[in-house]
Amino acid sequence: MAKLTSILDNDFYKFTMQYAVVKLFPKAKARYQFINRGKHQFPEGFAEKLREAVNQLANLKLTAAEKSFFAKTCPYIDPTYFDFLQGYHYDPDEVTITQDGPNLSVKVEGYWYRTILWEVPLMALICETYYEVTGQKRVDDAEVMKIVNDKMDKYDKLNITIADFGTRRRHSYAVHNLVIKALKEHPSKTFIGTSNVHFAMKYHIKPIGTHAHEWFMFHAAKYGYKMANLLGLENWSDVYRGDLGIALSDTYTTEVFFKQFDKKLSKLFDGVRHDSGDPIEFAQKTIDHYKGKGINPLTKTIIFSDGLDYEKVVKIVNFSKDKIGHSFGIGTDFTNDVGLSRMNIVIKMTEAFPDEGEWTPVIKLSDEPNKHTGDPEEIKMAKRFLNIHGHE
């Protein structure tokens, strides 16, 4: 049965955001919802199996060794946070799981500082349980590692750096473990780390990540759409003082982001992350933005992380080299390339309750229109408010 064995089996940016939420918004609440983008059909009894796996998470605790690894790896995080994390446990009552025929519904609600950790493990458990209960057979372990090594041989020739971003839609824990083992043992300097803190500790590699869309979605609920990017980044830099300096750019479209990414923030942040829309267009916009601010784009980095595979990476490298720094976060193409069709699922924040106020719907306006999430009326209003045309 699918289960997690470590509380650190989660993406690094969930913990870095959790620390910032504990510091800045300890009274805020959040709601999240599962979105079945791939229209997967869940077999009868799936909800019960998932519920069982979710209930198991309540037993996970941060071990002394994990605490010491995390604190040593992140000297910019206060020791009080690691004490907090040691006392933290998942509360399965925050998660509601129901099933109607082949349709699965998963919702999460509670204090934001607590519920922020649910998204990634829930998605990983949904994927692993789905492959289990549908009885699909993957390629064998040796083949999993061979696939990774073959990919890395090709990536090595591009003279780039790559991190694993594949926790949420991995085939299973076992496959993820094999993938990281293969990446770690591969004889080159191309692989630089993983977004998964548990595997970072297990394989002595660097945990990688900063923040996710929900950080800016919450800021919109609290401060309004026009201030969301600006205050999101200001608050981030107040907490991290220059560490973790990659800014996520597409919560309300790149156009809007660059209007708010002023000279101070452009200098302060090491670069930006691309997560939707055409990567070449984005790279050009980013280069133009930095040049317009009098900043040499070669001193900055774009982390590309949107559904990457070898072909996409080659195109991006050919365009970006000698123009702007670039690095890659590759997810499902590493952790779920096992001869089966990959799941296309997400879990997104849908409403936020800032410290004072009321439940407010939150949305994401991606550079890729079919990646917009949230209430259609709210999306229309936000576009009007931010003067966004097109992106239908």
Short mmCIF file of C-alpha atoms in Angstrom, two decimals:
data_model
loop_
_atom_site.label_atom_id
_atom_site.label_comp_id
_atom_site.label_asym_id
_atom_site.label_seq_id
_atom_site.Cartn_x
_atom_site.Cartn_y
_atom_site.Cartn_z
CA MET A 1 0.00 0.00 0.00
CA ALA A 2 1.16 3.52 -0.84
CA LYS A 3 2.54 5.31 2.21
CA LEU A 4 5.05 7.94 3.20
CA THR A 5 7.85 7.06 5.58
CA SER A 6 9.20 10.53 6.33
CA ILE A 7 7.64 13.91 7.10
CA LEU A 8 10.37 15.40 4.88
CA ASP A 9 9.07 13.46 1.84
CA ASN A 10 7.70 16.74 0.48
CA ASP A 11 8.88 19.65 -1.66
CA PHE A 12 11.40 22.02 -0.12
CA TYR A 13 9.31 25.09 -1.04
CA LYS A 14 6.47 23.82 1.13
CA PHE A 15 8.71 24.09 4.19
CA THR A 16 10.25 27.43 3.17
CA MET A 17 6.74 28.85 2.65
CA GLN A 18 5.53 27.29 5.90
CA TYR A 19 8.30 29.07 7.78
CA ALA A 20 7.32 32.40 6.18
CA VAL A 21 3.62 31.78 6.95
CA VAL A 22 4.37 30.96 10.60
CA LYS A 23 6.32 34.24 10.84
CA LEU A 24 3.99 36.54 8.93
CA PHE A 25 0.49 35.06 8.74
CA PRO A 26 0.03 32.66 11.68
CA LYS A 27 -3.75 33.25 11.88
CA ALA A 28 -4.51 32.82 8.17
CA LYS A 29 -6.60 29.89 6.95
CA ALA A 30 -6.69 28.16 3.57
CA ARG A 31 -8.76 25.77 1.49
CA TYR A 32 -7.37 23.52 -1.25
CA GLN A 33 -9.02 21.30 -3.82
CA PHE A 34 -7.99 18.39 -6.04
CA ILE A 35 -8.31 19.10 -9.80
CA ASN A 36 -8.41 16.07 -12.12
CA ARG A 37 -6.99 17.72 -15.26
CA GLY A 38 -6.43 14.39 -17.01
CA LYS A 39 -10.04 13.23 -16.39
CA HIS A 40 -8.72 10.02 -14.82
CA GLN A 41 -11.37 7.45 -13.84
CA PHE A 42 -10.89 6.25 -10.26
CA PRO A 43 -11.92 2.64 -9.59
CA GLU A 44 -14.48 1.73 -6.97
CA GLY A 45 -13.12 1.84 -3.41
CA PHE A 46 -10.32 4.27 -4.33
CA ALA A 47 -11.42 6.89 -1.78
CA GLU A 48 -11.21 4.33 1.07
CA LYS A 49 -7.70 3.28 0.06
CA LEU A 50 -6.59 6.91 -0.15
CA ARG A 51 -8.20 7.69 3.21
CA GLU A 52 -6.25 4.84 4.77
CA ALA A 53 -2.97 6.20 3.36
CA VAL A 54 -3.83 9.73 4.53
CA ASN A 55 -4.65 8.51 8.05
CA GLN A 56 -1.21 6.87 8.20
CA LEU A 57 0.45 10.28 7.74
CA ALA A 58 -0.64 11.27 11.26
CA ASN A 59 2.09 8.95 12.61
CA LEU A 60 4.96 10.79 10.92
CA LYS A 61 7.24 12.88 13.11
CA LEU A 62 10.42 14.80 12.39
CA THR A 63 13.29 12.66 13.70
CA ALA A 64 16.31 14.10 15.51
CA ALA A 65 18.53 13.23 12.53
CA GLU A 66 16.12 14.94 10.09
CA LYS A 67 15.94 18.02 12.29
CA SER A 68 19.70 18.29 12.47
CA PHE A 69 20.09 17.81 8.68
CA PHE A 70 17.45 20.43 7.91
CA ALA A 71 18.85 22.99 10.35
CA LYS A 72 22.40 22.51 9.08
CA THR A 73 21.30 22.77 5.44
CA CYS A 74 19.26 25.96 6.00
CA PRO A 75 21.16 28.27 8.37
CA TYR A 76 18.94 31.16 7.23
CA ILE A 77 15.90 29.59 8.96
CA ASP A 78 15.47 30.30 12.69
CA PRO A 79 15.99 27.34 15.05
CA THR A 80 12.47 27.97 16.43
CA TYR A 81 11.03 26.72 13.13
CA PHE A 82 12.74 23.34 13.44
CA ASP A 83 11.37 23.01 16.98
CA PHE A 84 7.92 23.83 15.57
CA LEU A 85 8.35 21.22 12.81
CA GLN A 86 9.39 18.64 15.41
CA GLY A 87 6.05 19.20 17.16
CA TYR A 88 4.06 19.23 13.90
CA HIS A 89 1.99 16.28 12.77
CA TYR A 90 -0.44 15.88 9.89
CA ASP A 91 -4.07 16.08 11.02
CA PRO A 92 -6.13 13.83 8.68
CA ASP A 93 -9.31 15.65 9.83
CA GLU A 94 -8.17 18.58 7.68
CA VAL A 95 -8.69 16.39 4.58
CA THR A 96 -12.10 15.39 3.17
CA ILE A 97 -12.09 12.59 0.61
CA THR A 98 -15.23 11.44 -1.23
CA GLN A 99 -15.93 9.48 -4.39
CA ASP A 100 -18.92 9.55 -6.71
CA GLY A 101 -18.61 6.73 -9.26
CA PRO A 102 -15.24 7.25 -11.00
CA ASN A 103 -14.97 10.87 -9.75
CA LEU A 104 -12.71 11.64 -6.80
CA SER A 105 -13.06 14.72 -4.60
CA VAL A 106 -10.30 15.77 -2.18
CA LYS A 107 -10.51 18.98 -0.14
CA VAL A 108 -8.25 20.41 2.54
CA GLU A 109 -9.14 23.12 5.08
CA GLY A 110 -7.48 24.59 8.14
CA TYR A 111 -4.84 27.05 9.31
CA TRP A 112 -2.59 27.86 6.37
CA TYR A 113 0.62 27.17 8.33
CA ARG A 114 -0.63 23.61 8.86
CA THR A 115 -2.47 22.79 5.64
CA ILE A 116 0.36 24.07 3.43
CA LEU A 117 2.17 20.71 3.80
CA TRP A 118 -0.70 18.55 2.44
CA GLU A 119 -0.63 19.22 -1.32
CA VAL A 120 2.50 17.33 -2.41
CA PRO A 121 2.11 14.16 -0.28
CA LEU A 122 -1.58 13.95 -1.21
CA MET A 123 -0.75 14.09 -4.92
CA ALA A 124 2.05 11.54 -4.55
CA LEU A 125 -0.33 9.21 -2.68
CA ILE A 126 -3.11 9.65 -5.26
CA CYS A 127 -0.68 8.72 -8.06
CA GLU A 128 0.87 5.73 -6.32
CA THR A 129 -2.51 4.40 -5.12
CA TYR A 130 -3.98 4.83 -8.62
CA TYR A 131 -1.27 2.70 -10.25
CA GLU A 132 -1.63 0.13 -7.46
CA VAL A 133 -5.39 -0.31 -7.57
CA THR A 134 -5.59 -0.28 -11.37
CA GLY A 135 -2.94 -3.04 -11.40
CA GLN A 136 -0.74 -1.40 -14.03
CA LYS A 137 2.73 -2.93 -14.34
CA ARG A 138 5.73 -0.65 -14.75
CA VAL A 139 9.11 -1.48 -16.28
CA ASP A 140 11.57 -3.16 -13.90
CA ASP A 141 14.01 -1.36 -11.58
CA ALA A 142 17.03 -1.79 -13.84
CA GLU A 143 15.08 -0.28 -16.75
CA VAL A 144 13.97 2.71 -14.59
CA MET A 145 17.63 3.50 -13.86
CA LYS A 146 18.68 2.90 -17.47
CA ILE A 147 16.05 5.39 -18.70
CA VAL A 148 17.43 8.02 -16.30
CA ASN A 149 21.04 7.35 -17.29
CA ASP A 150 20.23 7.54 -21.01
CA LYS A 151 18.54 10.90 -20.48
CA MET A 152 21.46 12.21 -18.43
CA ASP A 153 23.97 11.16 -21.13
CA LYS A 154 22.08 13.46 -23.50
CA TYR A 155 21.69 16.28 -20.95
CA ASP A 156 25.42 16.14 -20.12
CA LYS A 157 26.26 17.24 -23.67
CA LEU A 158 24.24 20.46 -23.21
CA ASN A 159 26.46 21.74 -20.40
CA ILE A 160 23.54 22.61 -18.10
CA THR A 161 22.39 21.98 -14.52
CA ILE A 162 19.27 19.99 -13.64
CA ALA A 163 17.30 19.34 -10.46
CA ASP A 164 14.59 16.75 -9.78
CA PHE A 165 11.17 18.42 -9.27
CA GLY A 166 9.13 15.22 -9.56
CA THR A 167 7.62 14.40 -6.13
CA ARG A 168 3.99 15.33 -6.76
CA ARG A 169 3.32 13.22 -9.85
CA ARG A 170 5.82 10.41 -9.34
CA HIS A 171 4.85 6.85 -10.17
CA SER A 172 5.69 5.75 -6.63
CA TYR A 173 8.14 6.21 -3.79
CA ALA A 174 10.11 3.21 -5.06
CA VAL A 175 10.53 4.70 -8.53
CA HIS A 176 11.45 8.14 -7.14
CA ASN A 177 14.12 6.49 -5.00
CA LEU A 178 15.59 4.66 -8.01
CA VAL A 179 15.58 7.86 -10.06
CA ILE A 180 17.47 9.85 -7.41
CA LYS A 181 19.92 6.98 -6.93
CA ALA A 182 20.60 6.91 -10.69
CA LEU A 183 20.95 10.71 -10.85
CA LYS A 184 23.30 10.77 -7.87
CA GLU A 185 25.48 7.96 -9.25
CA HIS A 186 25.58 9.36 -12.78
CA PRO A 187 29.18 10.40 -13.54
CA SER A 188 28.72 14.11 -14.32
CA LYS A 189 28.08 17.44 -12.63
CA THR A 190 24.78 18.04 -14.46
CA PHE A 191 22.52 16.92 -11.58
CA ILE A 192 22.59 19.48 -8.75
CA GLY A 193 19.77 18.64 -6.36
CA THR A 194 16.15 17.73 -5.71
CA SER A 195 13.03 19.54 -4.53
CA ASN A 196 12.40 16.59 -2.18
CA VAL A 197 13.91 17.19 1.28
CA HIS A 198 13.79 13.51 2.32
CA PHE A 199 15.79 12.41 -0.74
CA ALA A 200 18.14 15.38 -0.34
CA MET A 201 18.98 14.05 3.12
CA LYS A 202 19.12 10.39 2.07
CA TYR A 203 21.48 11.00 -0.85
CA HIS A 204 23.46 13.97 0.55
CA ILE A 205 22.35 16.41 -2.13
CA LYS A 206 20.98 19.93 -2.08
CA PRO A 207 17.27 20.61 -1.49
CA ILE A 208 16.08 23.13 -4.11
CA GLY A 209 13.11 25.51 -4.26
CA THR A 210 11.73 28.85 -3.05
CA HIS A 211 7.98 29.52 -3.20
CA ALA A 212 4.87 28.45 -5.14
CA HIS A 213 1.80 30.11 -6.67
CA GLU A 214 -0.16 29.89 -3.42
CA TRP A 215 2.20 32.45 -1.83
CA PHE A 216 1.04 35.10 -4.31
CA MET A 217 -2.56 33.84 -4.38
CA PHE A 218 -2.80 34.46 -0.65
CA HIS A 219 -1.26 37.92 -1.04
CA ALA A 220 -3.99 38.75 -3.58
CA ALA A 221 -6.66 37.69 -1.06
CA LYS A 222 -5.07 39.85 1.62
CA TYR A 223 -3.85 42.89 -0.32
CA GLY A 224 -5.61 42.79 -3.72
CA TYR A 225 -4.44 41.68 -7.17
CA LYS A 226 -2.48 44.84 -7.97
CA MET A 227 -0.23 44.42 -4.94
CA ALA A 228 0.04 40.62 -4.83
CA ASN A 229 3.35 40.13 -6.69
CA LEU A 230 5.04 43.18 -5.21
CA LEU A 231 4.10 42.49 -1.58
CA GLY A 232 4.61 38.75 -2.04
CA LEU A 233 8.23 39.36 -3.07
CA GLU A 234 8.80 42.13 -0.49
CA ASN A 235 7.55 39.83 2.28
CA TRP A 236 9.66 36.97 0.97
CA SER A 237 12.79 39.09 0.96
CA ASP A 238 11.99 40.38 4.48
CA VAL A 239 11.92 36.78 5.74
CA TYR A 240 14.87 35.41 3.74
CA ARG A 241 17.07 38.52 3.42
CA GLY A 242 18.52 37.56 0.03
CA ASP A 243 18.54 33.76 0.41
CA LEU A 244 16.18 31.65 -1.73
CA GLY A 245 16.19 34.30 -4.43
CA ILE A 246 14.28 32.82 -7.37
CA ALA A 247 10.95 34.60 -7.96
CA LEU A 248 7.96 32.75 -9.43
CA SER A 249 6.61 34.86 -12.25
CA ASP A 250 3.35 33.56 -13.66
CA THR A 251 0.69 33.62 -10.92
CA TYR A 252 -1.06 36.56 -12.64
CA THR A 253 0.73 36.31 -16.02
CA THR A 254 4.28 37.33 -16.77
CA GLU A 255 3.19 40.72 -18.19
CA VAL A 256 1.74 41.75 -14.83
CA PHE A 257 4.68 40.28 -12.92
CA PHE A 258 7.30 42.30 -14.78
CA LYS A 259 5.36 45.54 -14.22
CA GLN A 260 5.72 44.94 -10.47
CA PHE A 261 9.24 43.44 -10.52
CA ASP A 262 10.92 46.80 -10.02
CA LYS A 263 14.63 47.60 -10.09
CA LYS A 264 15.15 46.88 -6.39
CA LEU A 265 13.52 43.43 -6.64
CA SER A 266 15.20 42.71 -10.00
CA LYS A 267 18.59 43.34 -8.39
CA LEU A 268 17.78 41.59 -5.13
CA PHE A 269 16.41 38.33 -6.58
CA ASP A 270 18.87 35.97 -8.31
CA GLY A 271 16.40 35.26 -11.08
CA VAL A 272 12.94 34.00 -11.97
CA ARG A 273 11.16 30.67 -12.49
CA HIS A 274 9.25 29.86 -15.66
CA ASP A 275 6.24 27.59 -15.10
CA SER A 276 3.78 28.15 -17.98
CA GLY A 277 3.48 29.52 -21.50
CA ASP A 278 6.10 29.59 -24.26
CA PRO A 279 9.58 29.30 -22.65
CA ILE A 280 11.37 31.12 -25.49
CA GLU A 281 8.97 34.09 -25.36
CA PHE A 282 9.41 34.14 -21.60
CA ALA A 283 13.20 34.09 -21.85
CA GLN A 284 13.12 37.01 -24.31
CA LYS A 285 10.79 39.02 -22.04
CA THR A 286 13.06 38.34 -19.07
CA ILE A 287 16.18 39.39 -20.97
CA ASP A 288 14.44 42.59 -22.14
CA HIS A 289 13.24 43.29 -18.60
CA TYR A 290 16.72 43.05 -17.09
CA LYS A 291 18.31 45.09 -19.89
CA GLY A 292 15.62 47.75 -19.43
CA LYS A 293 16.64 48.00 -15.76
CA GLY A 294 20.33 48.29 -16.64
CA ILE A 295 21.08 44.76 -15.35
CA ASN A 296 23.24 42.30 -17.30
CA PRO A 297 20.98 39.24 -17.90
CA LEU A 298 24.03 36.95 -17.69
CA THR A 299 24.21 37.78 -13.97
CA LYS A 300 20.68 36.36 -13.52
CA THR A 301 19.14 32.90 -13.95
CA ILE A 302 15.88 31.53 -15.27
CA ILE A 303 14.82 28.21 -13.73
CA PHE A 304 12.66 26.45 -16.33
CA SER A 305 10.23 23.96 -14.79
CA ASP A 306 7.19 23.55 -17.04
CA GLY A 307 6.59 19.98 -18.26
CA LEU A 308 10.15 19.60 -19.53
CA ASP A 309 11.65 16.82 -21.60
CA TYR A 310 14.85 16.61 -23.65
CA GLU A 311 13.43 18.26 -26.80
CA LYS A 312 12.09 21.26 -24.86
CA VAL A 313 15.34 21.64 -22.93
CA VAL A 314 17.43 21.65 -26.14
CA LYS A 315 15.29 24.46 -27.62
CA ILE A 316 15.59 26.53 -24.46
CA VAL A 317 19.37 26.02 -24.21
CA ASN A 318 19.91 26.96 -27.86
CA PHE A 319 18.00 30.19 -27.31
CA SER A 320 19.33 31.13 -23.85
CA LYS A 321 23.03 30.35 -24.04
CA ASP A 322 25.26 33.45 -23.93
CA LYS A 323 22.13 35.55 -23.27
CA ILE A 324 20.93 34.68 -19.75
CA GLY A 325 21.75 32.12 -17.04
CA HIS A 326 19.52 29.03 -17.16
CA SER A 327 18.88 25.90 -15.14
CA PHE A 328 16.18 23.23 -15.25
CA GLY A 329 13.77 21.57 -12.83
CA ILE A 330 12.51 18.33 -14.38
CA GLY A 331 9.56 16.58 -12.78
CA THR A 332 7.37 13.84 -14.18
CA ASP A 333 9.72 13.07 -17.07
CA PHE A 334 12.15 11.70 -14.47
CA THR A 335 9.84 10.26 -11.81
CA ASN A 336 7.08 8.79 -13.96
CA ASP A 337 8.70 7.52 -17.15
CA VAL A 338 8.02 3.85 -16.50
CA GLY A 339 6.02 2.73 -19.54
CA LEU A 340 2.61 3.86 -18.24
CA SER A 341 0.55 6.93 -19.02
CA ARG A 342 1.30 9.76 -16.57
CA MET A 343 -1.30 11.31 -14.35
CA ASN A 344 -2.28 14.91 -14.97
CA ILE A 345 -3.55 16.15 -11.62
CA VAL A 346 -3.07 19.20 -9.38
CA ILE A 347 -4.16 20.39 -5.96
CA LYS A 348 -4.62 24.16 -5.72
CA MET A 349 -5.53 26.66 -3.05
CA THR A 350 -9.11 27.78 -3.81
CA GLU A 351 -9.88 30.17 -0.95
CA ALA A 352 -7.92 32.04 1.68
CA PHE A 353 -8.98 33.63 4.96
CA PRO A 354 -6.46 36.35 5.81
CA ASP A 355 -5.89 37.27 9.46
CA GLU A 356 -8.76 39.74 9.39
CA GLY A 357 -11.50 39.42 6.85
CA GLU A 358 -13.46 36.55 5.36
CA TRP A 359 -13.09 33.58 3.04
CA THR A 360 -11.93 35.01 -0.29
CA PRO A 361 -11.72 33.03 -3.55
CA VAL A 362 -8.19 32.86 -4.95
CA ILE A 363 -7.20 32.23 -8.55
CA LYS A 364 -4.16 31.68 -10.71
CA LEU A 365 -3.87 33.32 -14.13
CA SER A 366 -1.23 31.26 -15.84
CA ASP A 367 0.54 32.21 -19.08
CA GLU A 368 -1.12 29.05 -20.40
CA PRO A 369 -4.90 29.74 -20.52
CA ASN A 370 -5.92 26.13 -19.84
CA LYS A 371 -3.85 26.24 -16.65
CA HIS A 372 -5.99 29.04 -15.11
CA THR A 373 -7.47 27.81 -11.84
CA GLY A 374 -10.28 29.18 -9.71
CA ASP A 375 -13.79 30.60 -9.98
CA PRO A 376 -14.52 31.79 -13.58
CA GLU A 377 -16.23 35.00 -12.36
CA GLU A 378 -13.26 35.82 -10.12
CA ILE A 379 -10.89 35.16 -13.06
CA LYS A 380 -12.86 37.63 -15.22
CA MET A 381 -12.78 40.27 -12.50
CA ALA A 382 -9.04 39.86 -11.91
CA LYS A 383 -8.31 40.20 -15.64
CA ARG A 384 -10.36 43.40 -15.78
CA PHE A 385 -8.62 44.71 -12.72
CA LEU A 386 -5.13 43.90 -14.02
CA ASN A 387 -5.87 45.04 -17.60
CA ILE A 388 -5.14 41.59 -18.99
CA HIS A 389 -6.41 41.07 -22.51
CA GLY A 390 -6.23 37.81 -24.43
CA HIS A 391 -5.26 34.76 -22.30
CA GLU A 392 -8.77 33.39 -22.90
#
